[in-house]
Amino acid sequence: MSFRIGSGIDFHRLEAGRDLWIGGVKLPHEKGALGHSDADVLLHAICDALLGALALGDIGTHFPDTDNAFKDISSSILLTRTVDLIHQRGYRIVNIDSTLCLERPKVKPYIAAMQQAIAPICGINAADVSIKATTTEKMGFAGREEGLVAYATVLLQKQD
Ligand SMILES: [Zn+2]
């Protein structure tokens, strides 16, 4: 049995006038994440973890922000394409563990919806998608609500 592990991290600035997409769910908030795509920090960290597990580069390599095809694209599509790459190489996802780091809004009420959004794209159960959340106790850029961070770790198993 062959296993591979991958880790990913992503950051986005928070600015007024943008929607706030996290984990495939739109959260009501007065600021949103700035980026070329919908700037879904959690889905981007998961994409990078998946690519990292098979040493396939990073999300910027596969979906460059200089390409207009990816302008304002839903990151669910980027995750779908990334999972396709993993499957094409004969691997399946075992589980995902992730942590969001932001001061506001409180994400706990939305975690179940995020798990429900991510699991089917990844071909796993919601119980295999862990999403944790923390603040930085008001320290640093996340504490000042200038931006947010997501960390993700994935385990892949080779299909025989
Ligand atoms: Zn990103």
Coordinates of C-alpha atoms and ligand atoms in Angstrom, one line a residue:
M1 CA 0.0 0.0 0.0
S2 CA 1.4 3.4 -1.0
F3 CA 0.5 6.5 0.8
R4 CA 1.5 10.2 0.2
I5 CA 1.1 13.2 2.4
G6 CA 0.8 16.8 1.4
S7 CA 0.5 20.2 3.0
G8 CA -0.8 23.5 1.8
I9 CA -1.0 27.1 3.0
D10 CA -2.8 30.1 1.5
F11 CA -3.3 33.7 2.4
H12 CA -5.7 36.4 1.1
R13 CA -6.2 40.0 1.8
L14 CA -9.7 41.0 3.2
E15 CA -11.2 44.1 1.5
A16 CA -14.6 45.8 1.3
G17 CA -16.6 45.2 -1.8
R18 CA -15.6 41.5 -2.3
D19 CA -17.6 38.4 -1.5
L20 CA -16.2 36.1 1.3
W21 CA -16.0 32.6 0.0
I22 CA -14.5 30.0 2.4
G23 CA -14.6 26.3 1.8
G24 CA -17.0 26.6 -1.1
V25 CA -19.5 28.6 1.1
K26 CA -20.3 32.3 0.9
L27 CA -20.2 33.9 4.3
P28 CA -22.1 37.1 5.1
H29 CA -19.5 39.7 6.0
E30 CA -18.7 43.3 5.3
K31 CA -15.3 42.3 3.7
G32 CA -14.3 39.6 1.3
A33 CA -11.1 38.0 0.2
L34 CA -9.2 39.7 -2.6
G35 CA -7.8 37.5 -5.5
H36 CA -7.9 36.7 -9.1
S37 CA -10.4 33.8 -8.6
D38 CA -13.1 33.9 -5.9
A39 CA -10.1 33.8 -3.5
D40 CA -11.4 30.9 -1.4
V41 CA -8.4 30.5 0.9
L42 CA -9.4 27.1 2.2
L43 CA -10.0 25.5 -1.2
H44 CA -6.7 26.9 -2.4
A45 CA -4.8 25.4 0.6
I46 CA -6.5 22.0 -0.1
C47 CA -5.5 22.2 -3.8
D48 CA -1.9 23.0 -2.8
A49 CA -1.8 20.1 -0.3
L50 CA -3.2 17.7 -3.0
L51 CA -0.6 18.9 -5.5
G52 CA 2.1 18.8 -2.9
A53 CA 1.3 15.2 -2.0
L54 CA 2.3 14.1 -5.5
A55 CA 5.0 16.7 -6.1
L56 CA 2.9 18.3 -8.9
G57 CA 3.9 21.9 -8.2
D58 CA 1.4 24.4 -6.8
I59 CA -1.9 26.0 -7.6
G60 CA -0.1 29.0 -9.3
T61 CA 1.6 26.5 -11.7
H62 CA -1.7 24.9 -12.7
F63 CA -4.0 27.9 -12.6
P64 CA -1.9 31.0 -13.2
D65 CA -3.4 34.3 -12.1
T66 CA -2.2 35.8 -15.3
D67 CA -4.6 33.6 -17.2
N68 CA -8.0 35.3 -17.8
A69 CA -9.6 31.9 -17.9
F70 CA -9.3 31.8 -14.1
K71 CA -10.6 35.4 -13.5
D72 CA -13.3 35.3 -10.8
I73 CA -13.5 31.5 -11.3
S74 CA -15.2 29.4 -8.5
S75 CA -12.4 27.7 -6.6
S76 CA -14.7 24.6 -6.5
I77 CA -13.8 24.2 -10.2
L78 CA -10.1 24.5 -9.4
L79 CA -10.5 21.9 -6.7
T80 CA -12.4 19.6 -9.1
R81 CA -9.6 19.9 -11.6
T82 CA -7.0 19.3 -9.0
V83 CA -8.8 16.2 -7.7
D84 CA -9.0 15.0 -11.4
L85 CA -5.2 15.2 -11.6
I86 CA -4.8 13.1 -8.4
H87 CA -7.3 10.5 -9.7
Q88 CA -5.5 10.4 -13.1
R89 CA -2.3 9.4 -11.3
G90 CA -4.1 6.5 -9.6
Y91 CA -4.5 8.0 -6.1
R92 CA -7.6 8.6 -4.0
I93 CA -7.9 11.0 -1.0
V94 CA -8.1 9.3 2.4
N95 CA -8.7 12.4 4.5
I96 CA -8.2 16.2 4.8
D97 CA -7.3 18.1 7.9
S98 CA -7.4 21.9 7.8
T99 CA -7.3 25.0 10.0
L100 CA -8.6 28.5 9.2
C101 CA -7.1 31.4 10.9
L102 CA -9.1 34.7 11.0
E103 CA -10.5 37.1 13.5
R104 CA -14.0 37.6 12.0
P105 CA -16.5 36.4 11.0
K106 CA -17.0 33.4 13.3
V107 CA -16.8 30.4 10.9
K108 CA -18.1 27.7 13.3
P109 CA -21.7 27.9 12.1
Y110 CA -20.6 27.3 8.5
I111 CA -18.2 24.4 9.0
A112 CA -20.7 21.7 8.4
A113 CA -21.7 23.4 5.1
M114 CA -18.1 23.6 4.1
Q115 CA -17.6 19.9 4.8
Q116 CA -20.7 19.2 2.7
A117 CA -19.3 21.3 -0.1
I118 CA -15.8 19.9 -0.1
A119 CA -16.4 16.2 0.5
P120 CA -18.3 15.3 -2.8
I121 CA -15.7 17.1 -4.9
C122 CA -12.9 15.1 -3.2
G123 CA -14.8 11.8 -3.4
I124 CA -14.8 11.3 0.4
N125 CA -17.3 11.6 3.3
A126 CA -17.9 14.8 5.2
A127 CA -16.5 13.0 8.2
D128 CA -13.2 12.8 6.4
V129 CA -13.0 16.6 5.9
S130 CA -11.8 18.2 9.1
I131 CA -12.0 22.0 9.3
K132 CA -10.8 23.8 12.4
A133 CA -10.8 27.5 13.1
T134 CA -8.7 29.8 15.3
T135 CA -8.0 33.5 15.8
T136 CA -4.6 34.9 16.4
E137 CA -5.8 36.6 19.6
K138 CA -5.9 39.9 17.7
M139 CA -2.2 39.7 16.8
G140 CA -0.7 40.3 13.4
F141 CA -2.5 40.8 10.0
A142 CA -5.1 38.2 10.7
G143 CA -5.8 39.8 14.1
R144 CA -6.2 43.2 12.5
E145 CA -8.6 41.7 10.0
E146 CA -6.4 42.6 7.1
G147 CA -6.3 39.1 5.8
L148 CA -6.9 35.4 6.5
V149 CA -5.0 32.2 6.3
A150 CA -5.8 28.5 5.7
Y151 CA -3.6 25.5 6.3
A152 CA -4.4 22.0 4.9
T153 CA -2.9 18.5 5.2
V154 CA -4.1 15.6 3.0
L155 CA -3.4 11.9 2.9
L156 CA -3.5 10.1 -0.5
Q157 CA -3.6 6.3 -1.1
K158 CA -2.5 4.6 -4.3
Q159 CA -5.4 2.6 -5.8
D160 CA -4.3 -0.9 -6.9
Ligands
ZN1 ZN -5.5 31.6 -2.8

